[in-house]
CSV table of C-alpha atoms in Angstrom, one decimal:
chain,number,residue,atom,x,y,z
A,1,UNK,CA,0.0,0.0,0.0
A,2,UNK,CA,2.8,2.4,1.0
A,3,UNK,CA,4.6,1.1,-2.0
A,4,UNK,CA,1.6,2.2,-4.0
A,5,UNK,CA,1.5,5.6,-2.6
A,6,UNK,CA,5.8,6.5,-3.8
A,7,UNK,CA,4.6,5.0,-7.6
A,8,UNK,CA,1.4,7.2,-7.3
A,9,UNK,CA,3.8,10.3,-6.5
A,10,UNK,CA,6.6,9.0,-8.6
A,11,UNK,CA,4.1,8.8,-11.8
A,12,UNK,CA,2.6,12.3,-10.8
A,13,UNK,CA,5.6,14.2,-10.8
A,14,UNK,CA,7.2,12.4,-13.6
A,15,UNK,CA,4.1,13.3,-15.7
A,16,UNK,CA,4.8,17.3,-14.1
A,17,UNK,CA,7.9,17.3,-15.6
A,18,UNK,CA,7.1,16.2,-18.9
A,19,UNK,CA,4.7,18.9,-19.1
A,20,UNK,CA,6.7,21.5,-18.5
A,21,UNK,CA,8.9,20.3,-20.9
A,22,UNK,CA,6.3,19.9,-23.6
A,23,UNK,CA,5.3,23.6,-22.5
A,24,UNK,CA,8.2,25.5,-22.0
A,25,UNK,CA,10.6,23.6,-24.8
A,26,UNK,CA,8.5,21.6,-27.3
A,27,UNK,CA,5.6,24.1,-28.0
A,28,UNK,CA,5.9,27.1,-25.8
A,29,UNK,CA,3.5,29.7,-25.9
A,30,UNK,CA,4.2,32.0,-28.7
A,31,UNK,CA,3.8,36.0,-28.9
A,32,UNK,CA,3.3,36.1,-32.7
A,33,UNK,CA,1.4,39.4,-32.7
A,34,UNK,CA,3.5,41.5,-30.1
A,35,UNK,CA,3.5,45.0,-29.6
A,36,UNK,CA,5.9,47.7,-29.2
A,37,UNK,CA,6.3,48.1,-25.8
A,38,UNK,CA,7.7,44.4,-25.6
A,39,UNK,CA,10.2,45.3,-28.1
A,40,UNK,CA,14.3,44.6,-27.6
A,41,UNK,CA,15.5,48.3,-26.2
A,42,UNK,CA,17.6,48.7,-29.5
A,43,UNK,CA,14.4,47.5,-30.9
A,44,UNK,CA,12.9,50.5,-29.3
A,45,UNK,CA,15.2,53.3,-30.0
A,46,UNK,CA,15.1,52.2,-33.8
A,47,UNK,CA,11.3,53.2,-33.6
A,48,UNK,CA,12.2,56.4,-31.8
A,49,UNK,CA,14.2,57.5,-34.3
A,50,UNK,CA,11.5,56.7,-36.9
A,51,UNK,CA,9.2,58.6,-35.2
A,52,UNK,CA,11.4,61.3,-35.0
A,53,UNK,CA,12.3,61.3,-38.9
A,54,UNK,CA,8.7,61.2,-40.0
A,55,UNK,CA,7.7,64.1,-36.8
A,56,UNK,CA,10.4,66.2,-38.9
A,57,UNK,CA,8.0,65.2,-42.3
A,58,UNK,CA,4.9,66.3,-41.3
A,59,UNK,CA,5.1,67.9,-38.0
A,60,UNK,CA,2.0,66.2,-37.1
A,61,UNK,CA,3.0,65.6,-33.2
A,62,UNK,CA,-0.6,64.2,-32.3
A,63,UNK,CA,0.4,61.7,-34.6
A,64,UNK,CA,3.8,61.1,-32.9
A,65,UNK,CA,2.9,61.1,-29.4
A,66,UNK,CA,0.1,58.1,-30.5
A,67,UNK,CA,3.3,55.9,-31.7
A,68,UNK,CA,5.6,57.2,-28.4
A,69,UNK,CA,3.0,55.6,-26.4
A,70,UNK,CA,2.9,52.5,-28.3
A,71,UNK,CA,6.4,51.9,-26.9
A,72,UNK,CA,5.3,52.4,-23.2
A,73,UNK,CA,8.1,54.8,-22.1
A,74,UNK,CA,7.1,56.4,-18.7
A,75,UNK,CA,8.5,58.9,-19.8
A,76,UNK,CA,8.6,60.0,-23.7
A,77,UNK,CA,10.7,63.3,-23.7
A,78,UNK,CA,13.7,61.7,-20.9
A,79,UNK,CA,13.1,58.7,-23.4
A,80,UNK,CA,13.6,60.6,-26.5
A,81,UNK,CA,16.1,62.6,-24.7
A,82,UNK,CA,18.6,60.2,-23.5
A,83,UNK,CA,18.2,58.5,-26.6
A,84,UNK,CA,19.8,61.5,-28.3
A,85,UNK,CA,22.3,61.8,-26.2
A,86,UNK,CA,23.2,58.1,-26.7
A,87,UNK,CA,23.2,58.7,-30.4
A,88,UNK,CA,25.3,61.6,-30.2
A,89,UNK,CA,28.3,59.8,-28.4
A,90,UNK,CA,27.7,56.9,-31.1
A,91,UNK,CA,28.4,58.9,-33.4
A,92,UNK,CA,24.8,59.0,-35.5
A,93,UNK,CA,24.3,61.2,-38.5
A,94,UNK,CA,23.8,65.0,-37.3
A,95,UNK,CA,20.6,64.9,-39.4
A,96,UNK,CA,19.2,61.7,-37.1
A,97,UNK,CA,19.9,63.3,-33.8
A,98,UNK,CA,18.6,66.6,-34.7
A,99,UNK,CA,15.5,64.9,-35.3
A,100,UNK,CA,15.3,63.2,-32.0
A,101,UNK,CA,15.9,66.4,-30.1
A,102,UNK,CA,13.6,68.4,-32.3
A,103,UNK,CA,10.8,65.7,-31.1
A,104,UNK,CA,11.6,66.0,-27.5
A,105,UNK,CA,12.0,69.8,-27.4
A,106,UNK,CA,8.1,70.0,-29.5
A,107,UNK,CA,6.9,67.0,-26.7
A,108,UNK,CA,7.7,68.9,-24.0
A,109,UNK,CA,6.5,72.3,-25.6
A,110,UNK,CA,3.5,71.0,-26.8
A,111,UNK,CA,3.6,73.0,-29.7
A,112,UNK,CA,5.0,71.4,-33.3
A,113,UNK,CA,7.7,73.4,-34.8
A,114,UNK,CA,9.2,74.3,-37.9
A,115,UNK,CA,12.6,72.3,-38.8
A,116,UNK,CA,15.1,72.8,-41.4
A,117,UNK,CA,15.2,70.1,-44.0
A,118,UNK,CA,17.5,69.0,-45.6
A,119,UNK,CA,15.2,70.4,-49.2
A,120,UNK,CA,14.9,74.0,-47.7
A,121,UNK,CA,10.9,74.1,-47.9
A,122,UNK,CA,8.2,72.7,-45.5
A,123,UNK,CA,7.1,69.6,-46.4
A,124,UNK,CA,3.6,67.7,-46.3
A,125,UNK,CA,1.2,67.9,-43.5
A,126,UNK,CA,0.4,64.3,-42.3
A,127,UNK,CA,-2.9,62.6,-43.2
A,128,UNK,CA,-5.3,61.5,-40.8
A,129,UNK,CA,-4.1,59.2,-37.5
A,130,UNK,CA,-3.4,55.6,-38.8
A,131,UNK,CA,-5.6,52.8,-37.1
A,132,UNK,CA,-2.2,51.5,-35.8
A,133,UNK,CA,-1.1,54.7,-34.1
A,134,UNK,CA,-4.3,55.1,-32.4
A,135,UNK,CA,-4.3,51.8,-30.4
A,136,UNK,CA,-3.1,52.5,-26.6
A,137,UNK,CA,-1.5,49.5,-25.3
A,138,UNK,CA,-0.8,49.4,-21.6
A,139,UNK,CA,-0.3,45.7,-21.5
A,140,UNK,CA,1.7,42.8,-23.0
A,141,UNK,CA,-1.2,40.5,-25.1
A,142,UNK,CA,-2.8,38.5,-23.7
A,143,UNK,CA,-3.8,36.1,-26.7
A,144,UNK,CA,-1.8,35.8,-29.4
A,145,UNK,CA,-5.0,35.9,-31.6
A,146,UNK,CA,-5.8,39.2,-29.9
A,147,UNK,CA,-7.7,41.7,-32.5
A,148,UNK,CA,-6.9,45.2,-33.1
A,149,UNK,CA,-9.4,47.9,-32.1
A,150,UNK,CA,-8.7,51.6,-33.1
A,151,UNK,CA,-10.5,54.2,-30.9
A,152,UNK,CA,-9.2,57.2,-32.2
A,153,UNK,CA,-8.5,60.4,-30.4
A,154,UNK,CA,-8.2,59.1,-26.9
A,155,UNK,CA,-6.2,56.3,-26.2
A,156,UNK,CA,-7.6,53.6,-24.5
A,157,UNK,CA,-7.0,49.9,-23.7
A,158,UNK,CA,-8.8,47.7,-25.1
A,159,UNK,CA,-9.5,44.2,-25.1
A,160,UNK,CA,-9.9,41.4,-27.0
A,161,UNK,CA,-12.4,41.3,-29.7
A,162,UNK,CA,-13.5,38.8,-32.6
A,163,UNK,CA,-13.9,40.9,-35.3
A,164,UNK,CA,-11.4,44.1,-35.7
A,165,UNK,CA,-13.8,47.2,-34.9
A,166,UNK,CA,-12.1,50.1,-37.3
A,167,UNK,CA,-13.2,53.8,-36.6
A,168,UNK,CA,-11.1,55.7,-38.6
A,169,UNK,CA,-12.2,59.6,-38.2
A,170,UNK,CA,-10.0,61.6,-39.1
A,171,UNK,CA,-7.7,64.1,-36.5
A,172,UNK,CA,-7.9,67.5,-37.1
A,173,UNK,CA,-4.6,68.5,-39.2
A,174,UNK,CA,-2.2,70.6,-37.4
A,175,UNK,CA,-2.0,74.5,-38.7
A,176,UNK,CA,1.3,74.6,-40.0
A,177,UNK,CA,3.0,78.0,-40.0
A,178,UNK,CA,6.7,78.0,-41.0
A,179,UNK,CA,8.2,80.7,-38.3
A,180,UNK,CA,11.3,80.7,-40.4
A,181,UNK,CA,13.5,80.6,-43.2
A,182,UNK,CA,15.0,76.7,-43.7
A,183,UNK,CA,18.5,77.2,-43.4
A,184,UNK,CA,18.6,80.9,-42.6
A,185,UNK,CA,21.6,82.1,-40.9
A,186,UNK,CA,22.1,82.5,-37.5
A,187,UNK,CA,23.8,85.8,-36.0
A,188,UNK,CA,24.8,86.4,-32.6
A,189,UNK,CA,22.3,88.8,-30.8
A,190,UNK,CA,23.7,88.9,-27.5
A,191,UNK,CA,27.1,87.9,-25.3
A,192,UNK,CA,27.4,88.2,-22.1
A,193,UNK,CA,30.0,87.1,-19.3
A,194,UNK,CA,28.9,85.0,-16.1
A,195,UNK,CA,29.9,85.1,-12.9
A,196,UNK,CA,27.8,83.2,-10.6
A,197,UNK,CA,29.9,80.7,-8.7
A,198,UNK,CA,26.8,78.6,-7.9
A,199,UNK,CA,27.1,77.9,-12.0
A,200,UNK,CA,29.9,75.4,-13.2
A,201,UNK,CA,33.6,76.9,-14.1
A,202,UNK,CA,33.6,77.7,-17.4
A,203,UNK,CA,30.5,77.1,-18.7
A,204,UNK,CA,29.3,78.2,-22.0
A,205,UNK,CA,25.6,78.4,-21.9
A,206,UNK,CA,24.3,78.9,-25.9
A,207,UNK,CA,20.8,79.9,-26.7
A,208,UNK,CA,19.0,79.4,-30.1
A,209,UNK,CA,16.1,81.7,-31.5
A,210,UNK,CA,14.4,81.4,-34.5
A,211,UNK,CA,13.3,84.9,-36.3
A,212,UNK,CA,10.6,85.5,-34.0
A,213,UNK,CA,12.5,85.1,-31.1
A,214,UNK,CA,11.1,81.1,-30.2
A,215,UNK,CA,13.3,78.9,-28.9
A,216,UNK,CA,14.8,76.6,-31.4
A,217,UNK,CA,15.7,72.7,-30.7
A,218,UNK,CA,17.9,70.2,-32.5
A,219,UNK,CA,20.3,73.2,-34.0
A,220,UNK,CA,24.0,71.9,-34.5
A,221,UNK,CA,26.9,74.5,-32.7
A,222,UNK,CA,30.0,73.9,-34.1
A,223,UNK,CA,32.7,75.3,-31.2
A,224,UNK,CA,35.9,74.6,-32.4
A,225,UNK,CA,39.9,75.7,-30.8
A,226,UNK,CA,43.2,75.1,-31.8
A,227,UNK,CA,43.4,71.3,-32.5
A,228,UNK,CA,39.8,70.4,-31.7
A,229,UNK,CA,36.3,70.5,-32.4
A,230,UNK,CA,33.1,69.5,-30.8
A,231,UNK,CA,29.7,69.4,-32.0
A,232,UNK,CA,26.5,70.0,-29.7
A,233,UNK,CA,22.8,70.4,-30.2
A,234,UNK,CA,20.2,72.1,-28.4
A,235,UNK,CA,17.0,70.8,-27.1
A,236,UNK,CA,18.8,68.0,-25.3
A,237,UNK,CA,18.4,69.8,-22.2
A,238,UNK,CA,14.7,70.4,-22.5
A,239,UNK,CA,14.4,70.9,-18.8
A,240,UNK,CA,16.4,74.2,-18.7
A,241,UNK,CA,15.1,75.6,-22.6
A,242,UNK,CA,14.2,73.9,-25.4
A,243,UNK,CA,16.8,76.0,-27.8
A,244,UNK,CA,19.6,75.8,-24.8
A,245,UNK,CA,22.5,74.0,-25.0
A,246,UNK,CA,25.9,74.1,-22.8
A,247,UNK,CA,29.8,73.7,-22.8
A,248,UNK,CA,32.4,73.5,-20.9
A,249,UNK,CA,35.3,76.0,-21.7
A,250,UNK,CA,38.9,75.4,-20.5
A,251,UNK,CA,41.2,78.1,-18.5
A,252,UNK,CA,43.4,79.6,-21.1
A,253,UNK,CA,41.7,78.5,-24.0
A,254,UNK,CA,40.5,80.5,-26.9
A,255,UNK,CA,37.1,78.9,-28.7
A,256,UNK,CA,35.4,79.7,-32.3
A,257,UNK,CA,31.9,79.1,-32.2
A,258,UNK,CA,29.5,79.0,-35.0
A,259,UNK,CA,25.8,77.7,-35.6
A,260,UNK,CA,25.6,75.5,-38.3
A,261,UNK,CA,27.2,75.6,-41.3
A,262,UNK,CA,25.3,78.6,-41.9
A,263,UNK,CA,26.2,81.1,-39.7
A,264,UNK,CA,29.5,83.2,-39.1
A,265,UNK,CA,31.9,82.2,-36.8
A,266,UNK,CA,32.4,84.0,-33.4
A,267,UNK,CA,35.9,83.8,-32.7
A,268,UNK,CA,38.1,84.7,-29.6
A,269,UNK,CA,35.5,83.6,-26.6
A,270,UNK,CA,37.1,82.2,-23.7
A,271,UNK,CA,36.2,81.9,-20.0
A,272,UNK,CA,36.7,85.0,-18.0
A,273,UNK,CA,38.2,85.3,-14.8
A,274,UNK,CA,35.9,86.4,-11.6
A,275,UNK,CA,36.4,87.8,-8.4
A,276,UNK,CA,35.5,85.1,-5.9
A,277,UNK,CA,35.3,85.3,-2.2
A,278,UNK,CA,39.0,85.8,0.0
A,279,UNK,CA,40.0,87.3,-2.7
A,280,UNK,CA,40.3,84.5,-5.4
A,281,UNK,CA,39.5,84.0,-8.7
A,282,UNK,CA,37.3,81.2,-10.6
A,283,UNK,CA,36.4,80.5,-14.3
A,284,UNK,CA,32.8,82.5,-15.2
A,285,UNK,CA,31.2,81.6,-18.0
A,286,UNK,CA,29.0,83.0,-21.1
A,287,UNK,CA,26.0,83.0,-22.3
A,288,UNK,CA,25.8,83.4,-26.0
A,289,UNK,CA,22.2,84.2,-28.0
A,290,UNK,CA,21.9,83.3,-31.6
A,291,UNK,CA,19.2,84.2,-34.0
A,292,UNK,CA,18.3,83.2,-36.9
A,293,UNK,CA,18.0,85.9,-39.6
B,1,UNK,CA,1.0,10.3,-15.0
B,2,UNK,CA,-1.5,11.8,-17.0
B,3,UNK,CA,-2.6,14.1,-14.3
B,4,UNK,CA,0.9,14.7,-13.8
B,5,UNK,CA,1.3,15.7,-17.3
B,6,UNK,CA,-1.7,18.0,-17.1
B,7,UNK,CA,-0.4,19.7,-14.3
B,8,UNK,CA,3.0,20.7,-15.7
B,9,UNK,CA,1.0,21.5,-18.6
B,10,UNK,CA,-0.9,23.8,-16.5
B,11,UNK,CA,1.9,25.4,-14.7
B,12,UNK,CA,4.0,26.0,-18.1
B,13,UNK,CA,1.3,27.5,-20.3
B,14,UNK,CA,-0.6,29.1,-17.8
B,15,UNK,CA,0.9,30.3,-14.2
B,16,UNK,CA,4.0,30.8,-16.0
B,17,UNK,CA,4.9,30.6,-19.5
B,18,UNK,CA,7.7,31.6,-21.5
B,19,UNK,CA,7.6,35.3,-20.9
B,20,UNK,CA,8.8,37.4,-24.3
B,21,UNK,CA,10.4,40.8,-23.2
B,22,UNK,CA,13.0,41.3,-25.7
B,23,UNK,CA,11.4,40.9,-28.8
B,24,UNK,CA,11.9,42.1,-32.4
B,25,UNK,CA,10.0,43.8,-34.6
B,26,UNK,CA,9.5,40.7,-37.0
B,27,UNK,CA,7.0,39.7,-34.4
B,28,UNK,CA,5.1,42.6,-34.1
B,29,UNK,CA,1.2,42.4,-34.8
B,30,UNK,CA,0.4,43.7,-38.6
B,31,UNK,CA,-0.9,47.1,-38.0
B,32,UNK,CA,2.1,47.7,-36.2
B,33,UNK,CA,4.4,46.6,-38.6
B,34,UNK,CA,2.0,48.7,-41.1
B,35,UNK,CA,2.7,52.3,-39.1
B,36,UNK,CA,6.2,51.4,-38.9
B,37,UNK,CA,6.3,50.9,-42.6
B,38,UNK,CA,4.3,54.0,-42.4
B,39,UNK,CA,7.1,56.4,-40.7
B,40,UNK,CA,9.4,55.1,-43.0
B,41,UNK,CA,6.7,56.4,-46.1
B,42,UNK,CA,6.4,59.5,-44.6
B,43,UNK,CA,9.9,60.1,-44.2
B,44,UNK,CA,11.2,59.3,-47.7
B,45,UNK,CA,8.2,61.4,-49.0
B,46,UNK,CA,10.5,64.5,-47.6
B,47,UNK,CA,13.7,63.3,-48.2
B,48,UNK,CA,13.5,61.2,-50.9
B,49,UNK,CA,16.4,59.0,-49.5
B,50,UNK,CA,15.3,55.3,-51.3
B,51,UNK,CA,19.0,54.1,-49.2
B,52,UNK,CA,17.8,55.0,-45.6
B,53,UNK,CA,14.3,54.0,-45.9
B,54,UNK,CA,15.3,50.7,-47.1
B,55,UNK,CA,18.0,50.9,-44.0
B,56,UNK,CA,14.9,51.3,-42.1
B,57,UNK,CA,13.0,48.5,-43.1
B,58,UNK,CA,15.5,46.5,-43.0
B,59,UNK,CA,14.8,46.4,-39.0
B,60,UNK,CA,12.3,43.8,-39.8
B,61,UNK,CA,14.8,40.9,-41.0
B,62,UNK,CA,16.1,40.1,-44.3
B,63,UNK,CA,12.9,40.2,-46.3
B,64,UNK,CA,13.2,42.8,-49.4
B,65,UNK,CA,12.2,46.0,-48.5
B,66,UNK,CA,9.9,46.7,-51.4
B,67,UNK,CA,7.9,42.9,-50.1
B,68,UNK,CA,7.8,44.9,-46.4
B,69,UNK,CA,6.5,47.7,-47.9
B,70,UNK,CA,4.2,45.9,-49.8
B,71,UNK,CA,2.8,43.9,-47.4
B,72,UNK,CA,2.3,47.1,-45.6
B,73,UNK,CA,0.4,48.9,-48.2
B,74,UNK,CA,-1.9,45.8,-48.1
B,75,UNK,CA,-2.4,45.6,-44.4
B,76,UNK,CA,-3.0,49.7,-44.5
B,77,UNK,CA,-5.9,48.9,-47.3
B,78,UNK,CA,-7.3,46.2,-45.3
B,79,UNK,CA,-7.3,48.3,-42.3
B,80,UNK,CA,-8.9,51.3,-44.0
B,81,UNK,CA,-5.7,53.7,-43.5
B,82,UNK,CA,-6.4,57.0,-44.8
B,83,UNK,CA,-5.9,57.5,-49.1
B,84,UNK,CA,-3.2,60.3,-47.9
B,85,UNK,CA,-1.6,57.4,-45.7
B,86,UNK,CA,-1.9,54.7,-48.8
B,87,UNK,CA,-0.6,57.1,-51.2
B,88,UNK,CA,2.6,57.1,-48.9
B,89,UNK,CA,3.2,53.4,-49.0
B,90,UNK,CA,2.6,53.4,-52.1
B,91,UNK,CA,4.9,55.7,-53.1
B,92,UNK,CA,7.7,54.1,-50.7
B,93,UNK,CA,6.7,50.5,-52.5
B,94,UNK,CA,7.7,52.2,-55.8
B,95,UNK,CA,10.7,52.9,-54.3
B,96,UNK,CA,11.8,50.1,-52.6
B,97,UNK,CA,10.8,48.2,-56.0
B,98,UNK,CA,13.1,50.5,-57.9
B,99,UNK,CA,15.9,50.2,-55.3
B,100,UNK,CA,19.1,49.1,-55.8
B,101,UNK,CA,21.5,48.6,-53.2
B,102,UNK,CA,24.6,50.4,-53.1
B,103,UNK,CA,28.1,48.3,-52.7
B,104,UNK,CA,29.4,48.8,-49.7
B,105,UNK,CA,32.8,50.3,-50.0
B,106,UNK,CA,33.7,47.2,-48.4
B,107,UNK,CA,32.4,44.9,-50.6
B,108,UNK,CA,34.3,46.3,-52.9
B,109,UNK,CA,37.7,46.2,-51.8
B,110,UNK,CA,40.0,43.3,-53.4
């Protein structure tokens, strides 16, 4: 009888564990029909970038901020942000992180703005929201036969259907106003030297304006000095300004700075020396405005 | 034994399957594929760059672009995408039809 009992148990957990292998390694359960927000992080920052280059298309940031929240970032402007900046030290096209930035800077404004392209005019307004774009996601699927279901203009999770339920009206089109000339060059509007010791030595604190005085993101400065060159971008700090952007100058050294490839060169800046308490000195800084023309 | 086997069967489909976090897009739903596709449309519509849109599509494995986009224009018809939106992916499945990739400089070297 007791023998009876260890074959009963013996059987039963035999049987367990070739049902967990049948389950886990013969024919586990497959996400065919995934969404974004499961998606590999590279995965991820290959669809930011997407966004991005179509945002600078159509400037239709409704549109954008639908497929950001496909990809469940808490967070879409740090998201877009850091992504930048991680592009930036990888050394991705100019064109590509300006693109990024430009998206993060409009996010956090709220407002879409103009970008220079790469053709020198505006190009085309997007088209209505696709049914895609419109779906809000919150959670991994839950069947792998799960049906989409667009509810446009405000997101909302939804579940499972049996038929897809399409209601494609379409979202108002965004009232595009170019605020600038493409590719107009910048000139230097204001300089001014720093001392505020609460600030970091030497720092170079740049400011970009478009021709009515806005804030501009995703703008390439050019600083360059004798044997080296750096290039920055605004709108990566969207939590100070959207058109800021910052450096950090050496003692001694003499910098060119320059906005593009459009705009003259400002030669001869360099971190002054201020007064500090006990009589020493420490490295001020600058702040430098640009506008475009 | 049998109950056994349901039981495992149980545990490993159920209280906890093989959990997909790291996916790629290759798996993603249609639609979503479609409005990637889409990006990629809108994108080459301004620039006009046939190399990096195919770059871009070429996130989803080592089909031919022009049969991504394709597929895409089909899933955006099926899915009643707006005729501004289909006029995109059509225009990017031109493209991508027309495209012919560029030797890498590698590739070329003895």
């Amino acid at each position: 009888m007791k023998r009876d009992g260890w074959m009963w148990l013996l059987a039963l957990l035999a049987g367990f564990g070739l049902g967990l292998v049948y389950a886990w390694m013969v024919a586990p359960v497959r996400y065919v029909n995934t969404v974004p927000t499961t998606l590999r992080s590279d995965f991820k920052d290959q669809f930011r970038a997407a966004i991005a280059a179509s945002y600078s298309a159509t400037h239709n940031l409704d549109r954008a901020k639908a497929r950001l929240a496909l990809l469940g970032d808490a967070d879409p402007v740090q998201a877009l942000t850091a992504q930048a900046q991680r592009m930036l030290a990888s050394g991705a096209s100019f064109d590509s992180i300006r693109q990024v930035a430009a998206l993060a800077s409009d996010l956090k404004s709220g407002v879409a703005s103009a970008l220079p392209t790469a053709t020198g005019t505006p190009t085309a307004i997007a088209p209505a929201i696709s049914p895609a774009a419109a779906i809000e996601t919150a959670t991994a699927p839950t069947s792998a036969s799960e049906t989409p279901t667009a509810v446009n203009g405000s997101p909302t999770a939804v579940a499972s259907t049996s038929a897809p339920q399409i209601f494609d009206t379409p979202t108002p089109r965004p009232t595009y106003t170019p605020t600038s000339t493409p590719g107009a060059p910048f000139k230097l509007v204001s300089q001014e030297s720093i001392c505020n010791p609460d600030l970091t030595d030497g720092l170079m604190q740049i400011t970009t304006l478009d021709s009515t005085r806005h804030q501009m993101a995703g703008v390439e400065i050019i600083i360059t000095w004798s044997g080296g060159e750096e290039h920055i971008f605004t709108g990566l700090k969207p939590e100070i300004a959207n058109g800021y952007a910052d450096y950090i100058m050496q003692s001694g050294v003499s910098y060119t700075v320059r906005i593009d490839d459009s705009g003259s060169p400002v030669p001869n800046l360099a971190a002054p020396t201020c007064p500090g308490a006990n009589n020493q000195t420490y490295l001020g800084g600058l702040h430098l405005t640009f506008q475009e023309q | 034994m049998t109950l056994g086997i349901a039981l495992g069967l149980f545990y490993g489909w159920v209280i906890s399957p093989v959990q997909f976090v790291d996916t790629t897009p290759a798996s993603l739903r249609a639609d979503y594929r479609a409005d990637y596709v889409l990006m990629v449309a809108e994108a080459y519509h301004a620039d006009q760059n046939a190399q990096l849109a195919a770059q871009r599509l070429a996130i989803f494995g080592s089909d031919p672009p022009d049969s991504i986009a394709s597929q895409a224009l089909q899933t955006g018809r099926s899915a009643g995408y707006a005729p501004n939106d289909i006029a995109l992916l059509q225009d990017l499945t031109r493209a991508m039809q027309a495209y012919q990739p560029v030797p890498t400089a590698a590739g070329n070297a003895p």
